[in-house]
Every structure is written in C-alpha cells, then in structure tokens.
Amino acid sequence: MSALGKVVRAGVGRRRVQTVVMVLTTMMAVTASIMAGGLVVASQAPFDHAFARQHGAHLTGRFDGGRATAAQVAATAHTAGVTAAAGPFAVVTASPQLGSGHVVMNGLPPLTIAGRAERGGPVDAVTLEKGHWVTGTGQIVLAATDNGPRFGGVGQTLSFPALPGSPSLTIVGIARSVSRTADAWVAPAEIAALTKPGAAPAYEMLYRFAQARSSADLGRGKDALAAAVPPGALSGTVSYLATKHTADQETATFVPFIVAFGVLGLVMSVLIIGIVVSGAVSAGTRRIGVLKSLGLTPGQVGRAYVGQALIPASVGTVLGVVLGNIASVPLLAQASDAYGTASLTVAWWLDLAVPAGVLALVVASALAPALRAARLRTVQALAIGRTPQVGRGRFAARAAARLPLSRAVTLGLAGPFARPARSATIWAAVAFGAVGVTFAFGLGSSLSAIQDGLNQDSPGQVTVNTFAPPPGPGDGTGAGMEAGPGAAPQPGRPAQADTAAVARAVAAQPGTAGSFGTMQKELAFAGVPGAVSVTAYQGDSSWGGLQMVSGHWLDGPRQIVVGRRFLEATGKHVGDSVTLEGDGRSAAVRIVGEALTVGDSGMEVAADAGALTAVGVAVRPDSFAVELAPGTDRGDYLRALNSALQPLGVEAFAQDSELSATVIAMDTMIAMLTVMLVAVAGLGVLNTVVLDTRERVHDLGVMKALGMAPRQTVAMVVTSVAGIGAVAGLAGVPLGVALHGYVIPAMGNAAGTHIPPVDLHVYHPLPVLLLALSGLVIAVAGALLPAMWAARTSTAVSLRTE
Amino acid sequence: MSSTANVIDIREVRKTYDEGPAALDGLSLTVRAGEALAVLGPSGSGKSTLLNLVAGLDRPTEGSVTVDGVRVDGLSETGSARFRRERIGMVFQFFNLLDDLTVTDNVLLPSQLVGAGRAQARARAAELLDHLGIARHARAYPGRLSGGERQRVAVARALMNRPALLLADEPTGALDTASGAEVRRLLTELNADGQTILLVTHDLALAEACATRTIELVDGRIVRDVSGHLGGTAGGSVVAR
Ligand SMILES: Nc1ncnc2c1ncn2[C@@H]1O[C@H](COP(=O)(O)OP(=O)(O)OP(=O)(O)O)[C@@H](O)[C@H]1O
Ligand SMILES: [Mg+2]
C-alpha cells in the first residue's frame, strides 16, 4: 500500500480545487438523488403507508347512546372479523367560535369532537403535528386537514356560546388522523360540558378488520357490528375507502411531476459525476505516464486513480446523505400536507442505496479513463497532457480570429473546438440545467394558472351570500355520519333573502363592474346514474367563467359547460345535447364547452340559469359574485354595500383566491429541485474550466507575459464556455418545453381532467428568450471563478510550470 | 531617443521567496538605451528572477525597478500587463509559442492585445517574418518548425510592438549549435540596429557575440560588471556596483 497510498494521497492533496469540486459534486448529486428519490418513494401510495403506520380505522362506527350502553358498544370489539378496535369514545358535534372578546370569527362549521385521553392505541394512532395532546379539561386538539388546521392555531381559544356556561377551550395541539375519525379531540371528561342539555350521548368505535379490501368487505363488517348491538343503536359508519380514494387521486397528480424531476436529477447526477471523475483522471494522464515510468503496473495505476477519486467522493457522499435528509424534511412535510397524510420521512433504504450507487458510479467513471491511460505506452502518456492534440479546431480558430471582436474573446470562442469531448460534456451539463430551468418555469406557471382556473369556482373579488347567517349553532348531535366527520349536519335551512332585491342592490352599488348569481342544485341527466351537482349561472358571467379546455363559456339559455369526466361518463362531445331532468319536466340542453373542473369528482356541470328554468327549476342564487371596477377600494366598497344590504338581512364579504397546500408544496419542490439542478450544472462547468485552465496554465502564462491583462484573461476563459453555454441553452429550452408538454397533461390525466390551453401555453416569447439565456448564465457563472483564478495565477510561476 | 537615457534603473532590489534565502540581494543596475547586457551566473543565482522583475511578472520584496521611465514594482496586474505589451518583448528558452495558433497568429498576438489596426499589424508581422527569414512558414503551426525557426518566430513576436526592451532568457538554451548561431546573429543584428537587450544566458559564445556589457550574478549579487563580454577586450571594471 505505502507507495501506492502515497501516490493517492498526494493526488488528492495536490489538486485542491479538483478535490473540493469532487466533494461538492458528489454531495449535490447525493442530496438531489435522496430528495428526488425520497419524494418518488413517498409518492408511492402515501395514504396506504400512513394508514398502515397509524393503524388506521377501516371503519368508524357511531352508536346512539340512548339505545346501547357503553359496555355494549365496547363489546363490539369482539365481533367476528374485527382484528383490533379502539373506543368507545364519547362524541359530540358542536359549533365553535374562534377567539373571544371583539375578535370573534363566527360561522365556523360544526366540529365532530371525540373524548379521547390517549392519542395512541391499537387503532388510529393519531400523529401529533404541533403542540401536545390534551392533558385535562379546558383543552382541545384540532385535526389537520389537507390545507393545514381547519382554523385557529395552537394557543388560540375556541368557545361554544350556544352551550350552557358557554365553555371555552384552548387549542393545545394539531394532530392528524389519516382515517379522519374526528375533527377535534378533548379529554373524555370534557364531553359532558359540550353536550346540549337533553341530547342523547353518542359513542364512536374504531375498527380494523381482517378483510377490508372492498366496500363489500366493509359492508359485511358493518352488518356484523349492527347485529352485535340492540337494533338501531349503530347510527352510522364511515369507511376509509372514500378517504383513500381522494388521497390517492391527489397523490397521483404529483407523481408524473416528481418522477420527471427525479429522473432529471438522477441523469444529471450521473452525468456530472462522470464528467468530474473522468475529467480528473484524464487530466492526470501525464502524471500516469510519470508513474508508469517509475514502474507502476496498469492495475496499480487504475487502483491509484480510483482511490484518488473515492476519497473526496466518499466525503461528498456522507455530506450529501446528511444534507439530503435535512433538506427533505420541509419538502416531505409539504408533500405530506399535499397528500393529506402524516409526516413522511426519507425511506431508510434510500440512505443506503443512493450512496452505494453513487460510489459505484465514481469507481466506474474513474476506472475507464484510468485504465485507458494506464494501457497507453508510457512515452505517449508523457507526451499527452499539456496541450490538446495539435491540429484540432484550427478552422474554427481561424474563423474566430476574423471576427471583429477583441482577440481575447476570439481566442476564447475558438477554445471549445480544440477540445471537442470536453466541450460536449460542458454542453450536456448546461443543456440539462437549461432543461431543468425551462421545465421548472413552465411547471410553476402552469400550476399557478391551473390554480387560478380552479379558483374560478368562486369568482370575483366580493361575494354576497343570499342566505342569512344561521340563527344559532346547529344542534348538538350530528346524525349524517355517512358523509364523514366534519360534514355539516343539515341544520334547519336558514331563510333566503329576496334574491332579486339583492341583485338590484349589488348592481346599483357604485364600484360594481359586473355581477352574477350562482345556485347549486342536484339534478339528473338522462343516462347518468345518480344526481349531478349543477351550478346555475344567472346574469352576465362572461367575466367569471371557468377556464375552458374547448368550446366556449355559457352565453345563452339551455347551455351547459361540463368537465372531462362528464363527457366520458355520457359519451358525449362538445356540441352534443343531453337531456336535463327537472321537477317532472325534461329539456335538451347543449354542451357548449369543456371546462377545467374537479368539483364533484369532475362531474360538476355549469349551466345557464335558462337551462334550469326550462325544466321548471326556479333559480334563486345562493350567492352573487361581484367584480369591482378598477381602482375601487374593496374595504370601502364592502362597508357601503353591506349597509345597503342590511335591510335584506344578508352580508357581502371579500373573496380571496386561496392557495392550495398542494400548489405551495409543488412550488417549493420545483424551487428546490431547480436550484439543485442549476447548481450541479454550474459545478460541472466549473470543474471542466478548472481542468482546462490548469492544463493550459502554461499557455495562459505566455499570454500574460505577452501582456494579456487580467480582465482579458477572464474574458478569454469565460468566452471559451459562453458559446457552448449559449448553444446548450438554446437546445435545452425546446427539450424543457417538450417535457412540460408531456408532464402537465399527464398530471391532468391523473386528476381526471384535461388541461385548458391557457394553462399549457405558458411559454411566451419574453420568458422563452430569458430561458434561452439560462444556458449562457449557467456557463458564465460556472466559469467565472476559475477564470479569475487563472487571471490571478502568477505568470512567473505558470511559465515555470513545464 | 537619447542614447544616454536609462532603459532599466534598478535600485537596491531584494527578492525573497517564502522563507528561503534572498534570490536577489540588494542589487542595483542601470542599463542605457542601445546596450546589450548579458547576465551570466550559475544556476539558482537569480538571473530569471531579475528578468521577471524587469518584466513586471513579479514584484521585488524591497527596492525599486524602473523600466523605460515606468515604476514597474508599483504596477497593478492590469497595469503591468499593459506595460509589458507596450514596452517589453520576451523570448524564452522553450519558445513558448501557442501550439494551436499559426506562426502569423502567434506573431500578431501582441498587437492584437493592444488593439492595433489590423492592416498595419499584418504588414508589420509580414515584414518581421520576412526579415527573420521565416516568411515561408507564415501559415504553418509551430509544431512543424525546427527549434531555431521557432525561436525566430518567438523573436518576431517579441518585436511586434517595437518594445523599448527585449528580454531573453536562455534563448539558445534549447537549440543545437547551428540554430544557436542563427539566433546569436539575429540578436547581434538587432542590437546593432539600436535594440536594447537584456539577455540571460549560460552560453558564453552568445554573450561574446552579442553583449556590449556583461554582468555576473552569484547568490543574487553582481560580482562582475564589464564592458563587452567577460574575457573581454577593454579592461572593464571588475567592481560590483
Ligand atoms: N517561484 C519561486 N518560488 C520559490 N523560489 C523560487 C522561485 N523562483 C525562483 N526561486 C528560487 O530563487 C533562486 C533563484 O532562482 P532563479 O530562477 O532566478 O535562478 P536562475 O539564475 O535563473 O537559475 P537557472 O540558471 O537554473 O535558470 C533559486 O534558489 C530558486 O530556487
Ligand atoms: Mg533561469
């Protein structure tokens, strides 16, 4: 070892920049791979994983305490087929108010609250995201939803003014139940205080079954439970399948994008490691010649160079694993929000597989050129190295010299042609970087455009609800369990105002640029099983329509606009007619367009009010959407409008487009992955330029001796890669656009919708021009540092270098 | 140009590298325009160091170096680059031609760096190549030329901007006898035409043929300073200055 070991150690120590670059590159590559790999793995059935980890409840049963005792409910744990059970937990549904004093937020949806002393257990082991579990009365833990906690944060107060003594609870924690068994949890002793006087107590029991694959399995389980308690005591059940379906669909939209970025990151890592390691070894050809002249065998040379590459690569790999795991924390946290599952961590095997793969790659990349060099005749190896094979790129050099540019620049421009292989590697690194940037830009733009499109289901800057706020909170015992916890029980429908009067008041209000009313109604279409959720538009909605995939927005009576699912379900096309069935009447309505919609699982239909009146359904808008004239202050407008609306008993409020957690998570991932890709591309350039300037240190010294100033040296070195960068950028942009054109529709497919052209066509001339420059920017940024080093190297020293 | 003007004026220069002994130790030297000064001395005596200081490639640890009226030791990197391309021509032992440029392009380089007019520069290069007898290789690459031819290309390149001072470090060191003689003749002619030359060499024949004055360095000090060459005719002073 000793002689060989010394050679290796000297090789690592002498080439400090090279070593640092190698450490940084492997670190970046490992970090990127772990992040990307972690996301890809996490996006494989995250619901199932989280569900398994929490021992999620296959079925949540609710029992009427008036018909069964707690002991009878508890005994259902021994029903055939049940493998694990938790409970009974007393549950209550109550409407809270957030805050106290003046700052009160009213009209919050009622919460299904379970009394539960422990968050763990054999079923539904809830994950705590913030704060702590309830430790006594006066405390409440809220369930996190897809978009974070429903409302309120740790430390805030929820009060229940409709209950005797108007109890108030402090939010002490936010927790996530994958199987969504409750909206909030309190200490069991608290339940009595939250129950309306005279209301029957209710119990919740959580079950896991041996067989729980299908709804049929769960149906059998439910029947067995119902039979185990007195008749009618099992008032409702919720199966995990619906929750799983929603979660899986959200996840599916992520997968194409994560995979695209992951693959891009992995290819890039492989490429850059190849470039850096083989570059380092090739640059050592002369040194290999010297070593061979001293009597090292080709095998020893190979081992020496692999060792030389492995030392920094191992350091980089270890750092990368650490960094990758750290960087994945916020990323996976956002992914878990987006997936609606409890926090994810990097799969443990990735922390082993990625380093192993990277190190294997390093060995392979080092071995090939080292063995090639080792097999060269010693004389040849000694002759190679200082300058490229003379004769290459002469034509380009002569052509460049004729350009009316400074000599330093024309020398730089000709540089790449003298070293075609090295130039090709820079080209590839920069092109990948440009693909990444272009793809990321398009992805970000499309996602926000799609988000805007989805927000069109609540258009306008101001909304007026035509239903007066409910007179009091809903009754304490929710019944509609089939809809899942958290769904508002149907309270007595509040009184609706005179919608025509509301429309007039809104239209008359100064500052109103446009307004229209909408009404939700479940209606039937001939040939479509079940009811379809129809939104009727009354008034001129041309400014607030949905984003169109094809066809046009509603502009006349008896028109409807539908989503892709509806078209697929009915086998119809845009332009066809379908029969809308109303109160005893039916009428043909025409599909005038396909829109971006995911409401009601993509079956939602937008209809002109005329279509509903045609089948005898009166349209009395639930709400009005209002667009303000430019320059109108929304606060002033709201105050004025609300005083005008007061006699009608309704209220107007500001409508803000919401940013979904999914989009925020995607934006974060896009940003992080892009930064990594660009950094790795820049490192690839830096490394290559370092090698290049080191090899040409003698020539650079000569030029400096002839009077080349530092700035001219920098210009020469930078232009030697700027051209390649510019060309690579130009090539990367169309590739990135193509990738985007493939991934976005795939994401749409996963979500069950087509993507409207406005969301797809985000590459406008100006951004494309800037993106095309990205290659140039990456190349220049990567070359600048080594160019400055080259300019600063002492001329006297470089001339001594043989 | 007055023949009495000092092209080089070095005062009390010390140069040390890291912790080592001084490579130049309190050296003072003036060279008048038109002189051809040969610097002799054993290996490691500081000859190349002296040349580097004059060319502004390195800075003295102490003392001042003035070349053609310019304080070289105080120049920035950019300043010394500009100084070199305008006033200094350099010739090296191993030619230091750029292998991927043609002979003409190598020769043109200094004028391109100062941004001189194209046509004029080309004319000057052609004239130099012709004068040095290598015009037929104008479009060749240096790799094809013999050592002597390469050194003549290097000299042509050094003369391109009509430097006030021509520096040469062992210009015959890598040449065979015949080629060495060619270069010797060339430098002598140049000096006869008035070119000031500072020449570092081991080659006594070169010093003899070309130098109007010779100094000898030992351990960074001038130990001899004679008119003509060392075994010279006119019994010059043997005093270190
Ligand atoms: N860049 C440097 N770093 C450290 N020491 C140096 C450097 N350049 C020269 N030296 C030292 O300075 C002293 C003078 O070196 P210099 O190159 O000037 O000698 P020289 O007279 O040109 O020798 P030769 O005839 O062998 O070329 C030597 O001891 C040398 O080791
Ligand atoms: Mg020397």
mmCIF file of C-alpha atoms in Angstrom, chain A residues 49 115 125 327 410 519 529 586 599 642-643 699:
data_model
loop_
_atom_site.group_PDB
_atom_site.id
_atom_site.type_symbol
_atom_site.label_atom_id
_atom_site.label_comp_id
_atom_site.label_asym_id
_atom_site.label_seq_id
_atom_site.Cartn_x
_atom_site.Cartn_y
_atom_site.Cartn_z
ATOM 1 C CA HIS A 49 -48.237 3.830 4.196
ATOM 2 C CA GLY A 115 -63.330 12.492 24.027
ATOM 3 C CA ALA A 125 -52.744 6.151 16.442
ATOM 4 C CA ALA A 327 -33.408 19.178 3.062
ATOM 5 C CA THR A 410 -11.950 35.327 -30.286
ATOM 6 C CA MET A 519 -77.039 28.413 -7.407
ATOM 7 C CA PRO A 529 -76.660 7.427 -12.806
ATOM 8 C CA SER A 586 -87.095 17.477 -19.034
ATOM 9 C CA GLY A 599 -65.679 19.586 -8.360
ATOM 10 C CA ASN A 642 -73.186 45.949 3.470
ATOM 11 C CA SER A 643 -75.117 48.956 4.720
ATOM 12 C CA ASP A 699 -0.243 28.970 -22.463
#
